[in-house]
GROMACS .gro file of C-alpha atoms in nm:
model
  378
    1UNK     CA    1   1.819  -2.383  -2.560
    2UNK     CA    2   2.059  -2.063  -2.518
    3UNK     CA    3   2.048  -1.912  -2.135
    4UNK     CA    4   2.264  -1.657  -2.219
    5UNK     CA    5   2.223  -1.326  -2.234
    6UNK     CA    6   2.252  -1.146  -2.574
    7UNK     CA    7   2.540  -0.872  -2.596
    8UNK     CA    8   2.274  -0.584  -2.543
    9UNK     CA    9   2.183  -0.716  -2.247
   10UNK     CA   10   2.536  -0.809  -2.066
   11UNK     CA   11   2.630  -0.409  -2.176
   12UNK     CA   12   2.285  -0.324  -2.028
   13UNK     CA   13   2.358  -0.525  -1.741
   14UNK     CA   14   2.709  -0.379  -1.652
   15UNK     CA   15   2.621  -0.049  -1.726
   16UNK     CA   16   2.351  -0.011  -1.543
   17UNK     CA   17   2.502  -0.246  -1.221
   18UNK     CA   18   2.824   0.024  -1.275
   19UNK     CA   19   2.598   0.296  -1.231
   20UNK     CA   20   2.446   0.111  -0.917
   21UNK     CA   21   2.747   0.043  -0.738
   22UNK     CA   22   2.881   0.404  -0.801
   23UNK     CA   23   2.591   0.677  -0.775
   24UNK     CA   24   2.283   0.497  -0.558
   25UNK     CA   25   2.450   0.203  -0.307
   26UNK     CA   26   2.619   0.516  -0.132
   27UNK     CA   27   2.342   0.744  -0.059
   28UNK     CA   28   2.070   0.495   0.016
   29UNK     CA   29   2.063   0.460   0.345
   30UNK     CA   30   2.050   0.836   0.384
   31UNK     CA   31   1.762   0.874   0.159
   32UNK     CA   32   1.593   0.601   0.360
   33UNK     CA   33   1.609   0.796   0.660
   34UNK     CA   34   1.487   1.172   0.511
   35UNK     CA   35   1.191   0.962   0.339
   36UNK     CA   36   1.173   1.184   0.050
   37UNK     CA   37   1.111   1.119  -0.340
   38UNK     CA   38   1.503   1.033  -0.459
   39UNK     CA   39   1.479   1.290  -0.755
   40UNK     CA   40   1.857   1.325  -0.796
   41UNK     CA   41   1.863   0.940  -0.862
   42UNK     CA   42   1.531   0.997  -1.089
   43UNK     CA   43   1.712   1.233  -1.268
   44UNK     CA   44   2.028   1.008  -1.334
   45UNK     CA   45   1.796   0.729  -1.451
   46UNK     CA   46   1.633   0.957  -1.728
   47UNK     CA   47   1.981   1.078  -1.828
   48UNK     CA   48   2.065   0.696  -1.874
   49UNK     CA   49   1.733   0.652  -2.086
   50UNK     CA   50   1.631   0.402  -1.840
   51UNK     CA   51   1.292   0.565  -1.807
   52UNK     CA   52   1.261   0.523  -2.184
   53UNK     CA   53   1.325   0.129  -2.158
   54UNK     CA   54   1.095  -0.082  -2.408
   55UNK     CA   55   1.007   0.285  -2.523
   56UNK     CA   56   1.064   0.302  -2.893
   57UNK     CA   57   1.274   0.552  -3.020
   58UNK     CA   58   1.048   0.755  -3.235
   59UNK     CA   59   0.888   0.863  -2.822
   60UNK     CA   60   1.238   0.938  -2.722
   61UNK     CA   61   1.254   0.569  -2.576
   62UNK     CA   62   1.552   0.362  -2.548
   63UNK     CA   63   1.413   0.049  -2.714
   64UNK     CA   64   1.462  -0.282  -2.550
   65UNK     CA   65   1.250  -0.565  -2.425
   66UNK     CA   66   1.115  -0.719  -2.110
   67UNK     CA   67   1.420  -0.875  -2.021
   68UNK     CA   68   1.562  -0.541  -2.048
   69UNK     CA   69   1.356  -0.369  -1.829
   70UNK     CA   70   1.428  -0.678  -1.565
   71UNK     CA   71   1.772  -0.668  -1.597
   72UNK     CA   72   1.826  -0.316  -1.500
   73UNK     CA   73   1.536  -0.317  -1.246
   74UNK     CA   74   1.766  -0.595  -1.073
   75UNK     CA   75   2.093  -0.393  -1.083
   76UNK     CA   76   1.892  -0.102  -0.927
   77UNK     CA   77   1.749  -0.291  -0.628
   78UNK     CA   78   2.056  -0.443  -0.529
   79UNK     CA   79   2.177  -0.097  -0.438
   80UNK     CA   80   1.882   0.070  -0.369
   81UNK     CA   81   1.551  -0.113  -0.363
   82UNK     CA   82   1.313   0.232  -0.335
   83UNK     CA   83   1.441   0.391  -0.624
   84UNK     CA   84   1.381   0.080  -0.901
   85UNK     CA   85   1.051   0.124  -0.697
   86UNK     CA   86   1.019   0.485  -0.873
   87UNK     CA   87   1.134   0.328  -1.167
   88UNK     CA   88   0.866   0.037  -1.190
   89UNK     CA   89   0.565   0.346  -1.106
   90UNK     CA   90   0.692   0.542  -1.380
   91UNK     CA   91   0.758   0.320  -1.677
   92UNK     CA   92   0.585  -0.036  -1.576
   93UNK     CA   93   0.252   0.122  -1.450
   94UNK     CA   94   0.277   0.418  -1.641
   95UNK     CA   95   0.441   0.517  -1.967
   96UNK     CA   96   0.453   0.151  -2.094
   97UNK     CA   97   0.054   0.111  -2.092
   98UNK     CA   98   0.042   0.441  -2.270
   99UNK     CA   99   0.256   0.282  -2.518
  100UNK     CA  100   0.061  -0.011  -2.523
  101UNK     CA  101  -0.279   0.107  -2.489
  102UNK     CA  102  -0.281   0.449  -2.655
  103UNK     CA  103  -0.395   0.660  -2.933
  104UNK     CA  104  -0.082   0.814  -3.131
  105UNK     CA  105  -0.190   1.169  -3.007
  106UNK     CA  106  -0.192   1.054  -2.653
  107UNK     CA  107   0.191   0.890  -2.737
  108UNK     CA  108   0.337   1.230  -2.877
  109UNK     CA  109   0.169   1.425  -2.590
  110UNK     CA  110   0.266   1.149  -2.263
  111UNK     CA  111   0.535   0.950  -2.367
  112UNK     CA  112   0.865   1.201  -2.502
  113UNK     CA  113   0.846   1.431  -2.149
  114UNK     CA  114   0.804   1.094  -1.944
  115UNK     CA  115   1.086   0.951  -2.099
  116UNK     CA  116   1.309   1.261  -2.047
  117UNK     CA  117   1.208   1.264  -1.678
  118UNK     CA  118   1.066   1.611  -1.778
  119UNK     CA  119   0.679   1.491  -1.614
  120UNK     CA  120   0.655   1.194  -1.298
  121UNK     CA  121   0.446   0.921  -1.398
  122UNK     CA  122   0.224   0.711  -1.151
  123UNK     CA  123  -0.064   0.482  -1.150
  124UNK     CA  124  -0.358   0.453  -0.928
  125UNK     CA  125  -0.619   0.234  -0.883
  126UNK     CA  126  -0.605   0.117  -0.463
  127UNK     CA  127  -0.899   0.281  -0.312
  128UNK     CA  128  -0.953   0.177   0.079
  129UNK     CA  129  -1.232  -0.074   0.008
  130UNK     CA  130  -1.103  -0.212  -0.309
  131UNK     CA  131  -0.704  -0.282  -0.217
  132UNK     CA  132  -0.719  -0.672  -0.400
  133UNK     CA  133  -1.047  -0.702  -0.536
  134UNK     CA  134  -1.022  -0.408  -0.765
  135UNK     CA  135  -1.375  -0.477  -0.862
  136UNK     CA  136  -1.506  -0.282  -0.560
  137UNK     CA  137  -1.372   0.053  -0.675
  138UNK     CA  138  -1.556   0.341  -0.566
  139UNK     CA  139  -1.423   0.603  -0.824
  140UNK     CA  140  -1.655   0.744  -1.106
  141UNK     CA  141  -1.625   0.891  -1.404
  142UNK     CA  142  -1.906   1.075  -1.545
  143UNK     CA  143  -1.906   1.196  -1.912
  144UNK     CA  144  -2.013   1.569  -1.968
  145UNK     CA  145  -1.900   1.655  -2.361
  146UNK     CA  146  -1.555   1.660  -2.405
  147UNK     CA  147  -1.489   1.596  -2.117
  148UNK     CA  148  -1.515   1.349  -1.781
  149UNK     CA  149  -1.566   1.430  -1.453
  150UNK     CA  150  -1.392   1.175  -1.169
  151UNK     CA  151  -1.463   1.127  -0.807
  152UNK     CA  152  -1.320   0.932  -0.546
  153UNK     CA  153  -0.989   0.902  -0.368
  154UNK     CA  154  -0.671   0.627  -0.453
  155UNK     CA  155  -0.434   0.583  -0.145
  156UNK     CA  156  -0.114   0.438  -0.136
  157UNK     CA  157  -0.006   0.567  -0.479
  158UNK     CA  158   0.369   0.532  -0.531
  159UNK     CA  159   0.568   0.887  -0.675
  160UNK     CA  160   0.178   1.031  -0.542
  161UNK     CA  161   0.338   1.341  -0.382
  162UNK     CA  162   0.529   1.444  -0.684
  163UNK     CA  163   0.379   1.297  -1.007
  164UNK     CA  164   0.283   1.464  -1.318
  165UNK     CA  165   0.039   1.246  -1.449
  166UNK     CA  166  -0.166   0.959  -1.335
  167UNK     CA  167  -0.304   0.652  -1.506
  168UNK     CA  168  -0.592   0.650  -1.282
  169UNK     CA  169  -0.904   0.375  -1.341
  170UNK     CA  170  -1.273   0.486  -1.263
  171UNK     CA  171  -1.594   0.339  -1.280
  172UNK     CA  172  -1.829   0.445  -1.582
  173UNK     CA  173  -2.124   0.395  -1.395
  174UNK     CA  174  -2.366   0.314  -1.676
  175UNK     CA  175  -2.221   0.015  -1.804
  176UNK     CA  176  -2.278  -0.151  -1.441
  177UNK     CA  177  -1.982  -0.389  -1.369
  178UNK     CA  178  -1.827  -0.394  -1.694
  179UNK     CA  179  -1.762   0.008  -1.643
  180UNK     CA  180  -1.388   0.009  -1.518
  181UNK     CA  181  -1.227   0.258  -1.794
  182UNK     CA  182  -0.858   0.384  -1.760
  183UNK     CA  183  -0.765   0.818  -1.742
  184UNK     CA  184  -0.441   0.990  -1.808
  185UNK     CA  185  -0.515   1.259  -1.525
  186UNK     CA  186  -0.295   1.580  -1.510
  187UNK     CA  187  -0.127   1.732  -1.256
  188UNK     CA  188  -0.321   2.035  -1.339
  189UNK     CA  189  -0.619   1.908  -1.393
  190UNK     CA  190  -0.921   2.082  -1.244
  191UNK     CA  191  -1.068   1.912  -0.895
  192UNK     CA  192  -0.713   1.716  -0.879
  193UNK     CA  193  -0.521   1.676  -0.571
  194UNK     CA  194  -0.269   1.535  -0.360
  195UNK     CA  195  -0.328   1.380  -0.034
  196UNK     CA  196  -0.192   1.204   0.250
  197UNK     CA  197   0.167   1.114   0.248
  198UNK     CA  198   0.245   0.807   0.402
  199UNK     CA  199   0.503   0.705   0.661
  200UNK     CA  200   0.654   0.387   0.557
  201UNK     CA  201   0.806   0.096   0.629
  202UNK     CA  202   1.055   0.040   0.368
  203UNK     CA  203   1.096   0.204   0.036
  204UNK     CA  204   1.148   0.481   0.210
  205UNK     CA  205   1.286   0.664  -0.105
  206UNK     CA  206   0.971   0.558  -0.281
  207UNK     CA  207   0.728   0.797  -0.182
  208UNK     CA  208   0.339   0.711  -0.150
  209UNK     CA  209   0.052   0.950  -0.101
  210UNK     CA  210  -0.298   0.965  -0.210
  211UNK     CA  211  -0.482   1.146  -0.519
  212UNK     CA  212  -0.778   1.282  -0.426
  213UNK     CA  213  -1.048   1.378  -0.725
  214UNK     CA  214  -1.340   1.624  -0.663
  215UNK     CA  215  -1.548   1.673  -0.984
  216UNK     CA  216  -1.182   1.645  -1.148
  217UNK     CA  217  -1.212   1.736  -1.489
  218UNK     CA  218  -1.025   1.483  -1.721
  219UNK     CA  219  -1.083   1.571  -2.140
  220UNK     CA  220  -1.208   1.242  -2.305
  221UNK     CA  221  -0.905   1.295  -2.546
  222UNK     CA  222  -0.700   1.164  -2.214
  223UNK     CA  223  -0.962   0.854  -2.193
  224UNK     CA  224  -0.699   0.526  -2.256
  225UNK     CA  225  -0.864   0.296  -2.448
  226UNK     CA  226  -1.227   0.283  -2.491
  227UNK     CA  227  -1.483   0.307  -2.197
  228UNK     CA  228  -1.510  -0.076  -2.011
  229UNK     CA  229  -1.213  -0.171  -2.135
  230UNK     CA  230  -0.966  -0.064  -1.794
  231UNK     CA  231  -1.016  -0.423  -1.645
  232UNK     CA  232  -0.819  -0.545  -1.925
  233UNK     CA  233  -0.570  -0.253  -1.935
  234UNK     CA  234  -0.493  -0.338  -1.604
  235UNK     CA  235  -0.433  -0.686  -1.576
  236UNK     CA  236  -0.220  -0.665  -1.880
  237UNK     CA  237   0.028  -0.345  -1.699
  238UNK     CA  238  -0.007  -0.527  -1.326
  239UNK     CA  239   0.104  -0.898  -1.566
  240UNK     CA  240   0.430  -0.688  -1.669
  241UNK     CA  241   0.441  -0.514  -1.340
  242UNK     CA  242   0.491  -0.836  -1.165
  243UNK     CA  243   0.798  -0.896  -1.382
  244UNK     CA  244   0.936  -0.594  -1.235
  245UNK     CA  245   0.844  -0.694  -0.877
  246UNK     CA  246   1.049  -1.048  -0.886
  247UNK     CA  247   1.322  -0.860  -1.006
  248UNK     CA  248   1.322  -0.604  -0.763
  249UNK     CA  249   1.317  -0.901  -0.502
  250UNK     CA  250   1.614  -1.104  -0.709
  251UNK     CA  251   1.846  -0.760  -0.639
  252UNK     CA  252   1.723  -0.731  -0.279
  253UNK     CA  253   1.804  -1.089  -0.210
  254UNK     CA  254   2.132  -1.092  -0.379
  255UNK     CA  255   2.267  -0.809  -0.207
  256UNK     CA  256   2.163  -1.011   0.095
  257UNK     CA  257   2.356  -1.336  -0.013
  258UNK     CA  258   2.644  -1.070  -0.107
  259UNK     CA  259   2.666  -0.915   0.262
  260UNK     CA  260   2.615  -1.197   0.456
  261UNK     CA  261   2.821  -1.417   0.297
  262UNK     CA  262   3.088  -1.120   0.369
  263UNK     CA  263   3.011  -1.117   0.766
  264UNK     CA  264   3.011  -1.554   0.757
  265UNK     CA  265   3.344  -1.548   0.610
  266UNK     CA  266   3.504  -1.267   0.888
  267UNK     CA  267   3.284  -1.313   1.194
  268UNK     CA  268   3.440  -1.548   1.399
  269UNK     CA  269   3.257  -1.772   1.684
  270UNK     CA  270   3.445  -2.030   1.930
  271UNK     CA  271   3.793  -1.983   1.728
  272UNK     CA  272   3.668  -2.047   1.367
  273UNK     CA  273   3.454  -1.777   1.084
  274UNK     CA  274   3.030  -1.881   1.116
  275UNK     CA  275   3.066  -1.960   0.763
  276UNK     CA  276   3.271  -2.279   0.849
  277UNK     CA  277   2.959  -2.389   1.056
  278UNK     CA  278   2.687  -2.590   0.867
  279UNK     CA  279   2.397  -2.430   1.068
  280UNK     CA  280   2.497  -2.102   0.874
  281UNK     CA  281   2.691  -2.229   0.527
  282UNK     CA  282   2.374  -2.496   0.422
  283UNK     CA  283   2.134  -2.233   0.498
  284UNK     CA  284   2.333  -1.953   0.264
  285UNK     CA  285   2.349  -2.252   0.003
  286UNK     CA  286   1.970  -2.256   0.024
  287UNK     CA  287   1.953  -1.865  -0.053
  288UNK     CA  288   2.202  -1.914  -0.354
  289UNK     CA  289   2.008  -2.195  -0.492
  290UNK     CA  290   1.680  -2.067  -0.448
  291UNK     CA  291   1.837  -1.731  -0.584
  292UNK     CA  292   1.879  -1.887  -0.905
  293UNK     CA  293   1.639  -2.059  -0.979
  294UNK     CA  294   1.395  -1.734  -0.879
  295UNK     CA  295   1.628  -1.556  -1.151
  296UNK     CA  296   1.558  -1.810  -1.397
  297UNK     CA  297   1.158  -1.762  -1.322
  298UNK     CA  298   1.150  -1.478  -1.362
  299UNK     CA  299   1.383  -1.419  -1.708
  300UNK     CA  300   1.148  -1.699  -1.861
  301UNK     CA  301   0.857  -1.464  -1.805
  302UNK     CA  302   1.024  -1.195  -1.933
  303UNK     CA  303   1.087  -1.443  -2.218
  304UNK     CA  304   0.747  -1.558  -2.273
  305UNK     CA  305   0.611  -1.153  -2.284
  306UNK     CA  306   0.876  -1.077  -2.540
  307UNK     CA  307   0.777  -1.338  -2.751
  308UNK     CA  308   0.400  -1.291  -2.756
  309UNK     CA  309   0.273  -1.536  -2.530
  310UNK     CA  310   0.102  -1.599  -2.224
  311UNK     CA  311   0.289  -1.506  -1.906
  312UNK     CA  312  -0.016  -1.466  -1.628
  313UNK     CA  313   0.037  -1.753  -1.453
  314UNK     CA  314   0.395  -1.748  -1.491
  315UNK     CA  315   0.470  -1.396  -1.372
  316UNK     CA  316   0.216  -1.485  -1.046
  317UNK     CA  317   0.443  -1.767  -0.996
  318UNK     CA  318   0.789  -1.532  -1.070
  319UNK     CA  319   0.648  -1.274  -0.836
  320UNK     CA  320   0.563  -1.512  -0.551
  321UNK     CA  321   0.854  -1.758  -0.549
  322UNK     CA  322   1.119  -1.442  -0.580
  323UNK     CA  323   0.947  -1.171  -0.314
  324UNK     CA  324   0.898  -1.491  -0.051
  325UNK     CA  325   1.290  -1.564  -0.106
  326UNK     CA  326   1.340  -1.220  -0.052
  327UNK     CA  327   1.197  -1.220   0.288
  328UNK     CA  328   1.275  -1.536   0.394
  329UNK     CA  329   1.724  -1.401   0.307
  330UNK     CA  330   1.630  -1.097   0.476
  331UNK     CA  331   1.522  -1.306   0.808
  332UNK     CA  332   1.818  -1.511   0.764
  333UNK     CA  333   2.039  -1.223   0.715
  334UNK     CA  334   1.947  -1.066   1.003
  335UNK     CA  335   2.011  -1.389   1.210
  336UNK     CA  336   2.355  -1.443   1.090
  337UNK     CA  337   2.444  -1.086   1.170
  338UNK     CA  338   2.304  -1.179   1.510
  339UNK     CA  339   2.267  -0.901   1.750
  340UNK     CA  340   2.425  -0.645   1.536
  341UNK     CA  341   2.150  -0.748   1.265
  342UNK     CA  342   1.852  -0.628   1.474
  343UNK     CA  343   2.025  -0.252   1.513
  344UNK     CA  344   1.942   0.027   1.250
  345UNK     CA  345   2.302   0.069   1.140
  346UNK     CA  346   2.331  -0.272   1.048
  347UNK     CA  347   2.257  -0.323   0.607
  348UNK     CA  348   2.018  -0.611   0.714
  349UNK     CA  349   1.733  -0.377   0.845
  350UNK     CA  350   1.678  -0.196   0.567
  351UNK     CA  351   1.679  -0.508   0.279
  352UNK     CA  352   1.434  -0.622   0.568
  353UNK     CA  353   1.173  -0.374   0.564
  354UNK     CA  354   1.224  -0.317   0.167
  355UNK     CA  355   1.196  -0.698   0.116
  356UNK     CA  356   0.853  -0.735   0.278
  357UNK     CA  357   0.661  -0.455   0.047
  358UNK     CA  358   0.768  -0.681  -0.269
  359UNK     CA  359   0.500  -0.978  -0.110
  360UNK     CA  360   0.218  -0.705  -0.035
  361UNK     CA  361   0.225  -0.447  -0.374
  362UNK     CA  362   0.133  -0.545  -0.672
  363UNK     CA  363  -0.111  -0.829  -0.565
  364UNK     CA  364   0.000  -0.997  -0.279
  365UNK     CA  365   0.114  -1.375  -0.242
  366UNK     CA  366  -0.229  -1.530  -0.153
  367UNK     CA  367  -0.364  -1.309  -0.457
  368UNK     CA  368  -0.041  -1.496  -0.672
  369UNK     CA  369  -0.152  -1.852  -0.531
  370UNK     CA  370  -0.518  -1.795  -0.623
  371UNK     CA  371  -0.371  -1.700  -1.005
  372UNK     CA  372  -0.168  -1.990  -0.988
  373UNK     CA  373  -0.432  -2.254  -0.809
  374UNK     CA  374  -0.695  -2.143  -1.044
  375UNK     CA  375  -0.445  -2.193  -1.390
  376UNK     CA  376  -0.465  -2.530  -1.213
  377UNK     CA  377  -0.848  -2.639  -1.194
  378UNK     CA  378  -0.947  -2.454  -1.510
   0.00000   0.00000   0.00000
């Protein structure tokens, strides 16, 4: 059993944790603050091909895997936890399951211009009664010849106040509770809009606002996969969405580990550095260890979707164990720093506030344990 990473991957890896260190660690804190979409960093990423990740080439992808995609969503959070955020909307919930799920028209026509960074990508299904249990979704979509016609509203939708195109799920109303079916709405789509913008917590640089359809006029050409068949679409892109989501924690937490550790090891209390005290080194060891074995969690389910097999219950249990890490170092990290942790200009507040969205999005921890219980008691 190899645990090492292949040479792709360690160039992936550096490159991409270079890039990090260099271009997005330096400015995040100010684009925390102005709480607007980070498209200079969005930009950078598509110039790296990272939006093309596990892309194929002939889209104008970058190729790569799973683990790939992981890797550099990792390297990204670490320095700036909102804008692997954009990346995970774009590719994860976005141009992958177009890759996955589509016709080859609907591949030539999406994927080249989302790759480039040329259109925004986002998905939306959250609706206010149906935030967990999807199954309440209010949205329709009626057919009327070529074309459908949606109504309802999605809130919370991640790159919402700038994207291009949606992957947006709506009920077909005549196939009763079987009717979830999966659009590729337009920017310019007829009866489409953009809503509310949300003031956030964290993620600042992630930007969140809700798309509002009024008899929105989607052609059936832009239909992904066939009608009653979204349910499956999007357990499948919110499986390999929660790959993303453990590694966006992993980064948060290591940068953390990386800070505090700093502070222990110069902060000094009654004549001697915090770090020498047990109360503060054993509870840092706990972080590290836990650290690694999240990162090994979460790299098998990476693993297991590479190779063509099951990962449900493992990414539920990747997401879970990594984002609850996450918050648990950012409480401790802010507790070590002591007084200075609790101010704004301290680097603890803002892992703080980013670290708590990674339990919530993407199916939250109770909706994890009830994946993982139930893989149980089958």
């Amino acid at each position: 059993m190899d645990f090492s990473l292949s040479e792709e991957h360690k160039m992936l890896q550096t490159t991409v944790r270079d890039f990090a260190n260099e271009k997005l660690a330096p400015v995040a804190d100010e684009l925390d603050r102005k709480q607007e979409f980070a498209q200079d960093n969005f930009k950078m990423m598509a110039d790296m091909g990272l939006l093309g990740l596990g892309i194929p080439p002939e889209y104008g992808g970058s190729g790569g895997d799973e683990l790939s995609v992981a890797i550099a969503v990792e390297e990204l959070s670490r320095a700036c936890a909102a804008t692997a955020d954009i990346l995970d909307a774009h590719l994860c919930l976005c141009a992958a399951p177009i890759y996955r799920f589509g016709t080859e028209e609907q591949k030539q026509k999406f994927l080249p211009a989302l790759v480039k960074g040329e259109r925004i990508g986002a998905m939306a299904i959250t609706e206010s009664e149906a935030g967990s249990d999807v199954s309440n979704m209010q949205t329709t979509a009626a057919r009327d010849g070529d074309d459908y016609i949606l109504n309802g509203t999605k809130i919370f939708i991640t790159n919402g106040d700038v994207c291009d195109v949606v992957l947006a799920f709506a009920n077909v109303p005549e196939l009763g509770e079987r009717g979830m079916t999966a659009f590729l709405v337009e920017a310019d789509s007829p009866g489409y809009s953009k809503g509310k913008k949300y003031d956030k917590l964290g993620m600042r640089a992630a930007t969140n606002a809700d798309q509002v359809l009024e008899d929105c006029r989607v052609p059936a050409a832009n239909r992904l996969g066939d009608e009653g068949r979204g349910m499956r679409i999007f357990l499948e892109l919110i499986d390999h969405g929660r790959i993303g989501i453990a590694a966006q924690a992993l980064g948060i937490t290591r940068a953390i580990l990386e800070r505090t550790v700093e502070y222990a090891k110069n902060r000094k209390q009654f004549g001697a550095p915090i770090a020498s005290y047990q109360a503060i080194s054993w509870r840092l060891a706990d972080i590290y260890t836990e650290l690694e074995a999240a990162r090994l969690l979460t790299y098998q389910t990476a693993w297991l979707a590479d190779n063509g097999q099951s990962f449900r219950t493992q990414a539920a249990m990747a997401k879970l164990y990594a984002t609850e890490l996450a918050m648990r170092a950012s409480t401790l990290g802010i507790q070590v720093f002591g007084g200075y942790g609790y101010m704004m200009d301290s680097p603890m507040q803002r892992y703080f506030r980013d670290a708590k969205l990674t339990e919530i999005y993407e199916g939250t921890s109770e909706v994890q344990r009830m994946i993982i219980s139930a893989s149980l008691f089958r």
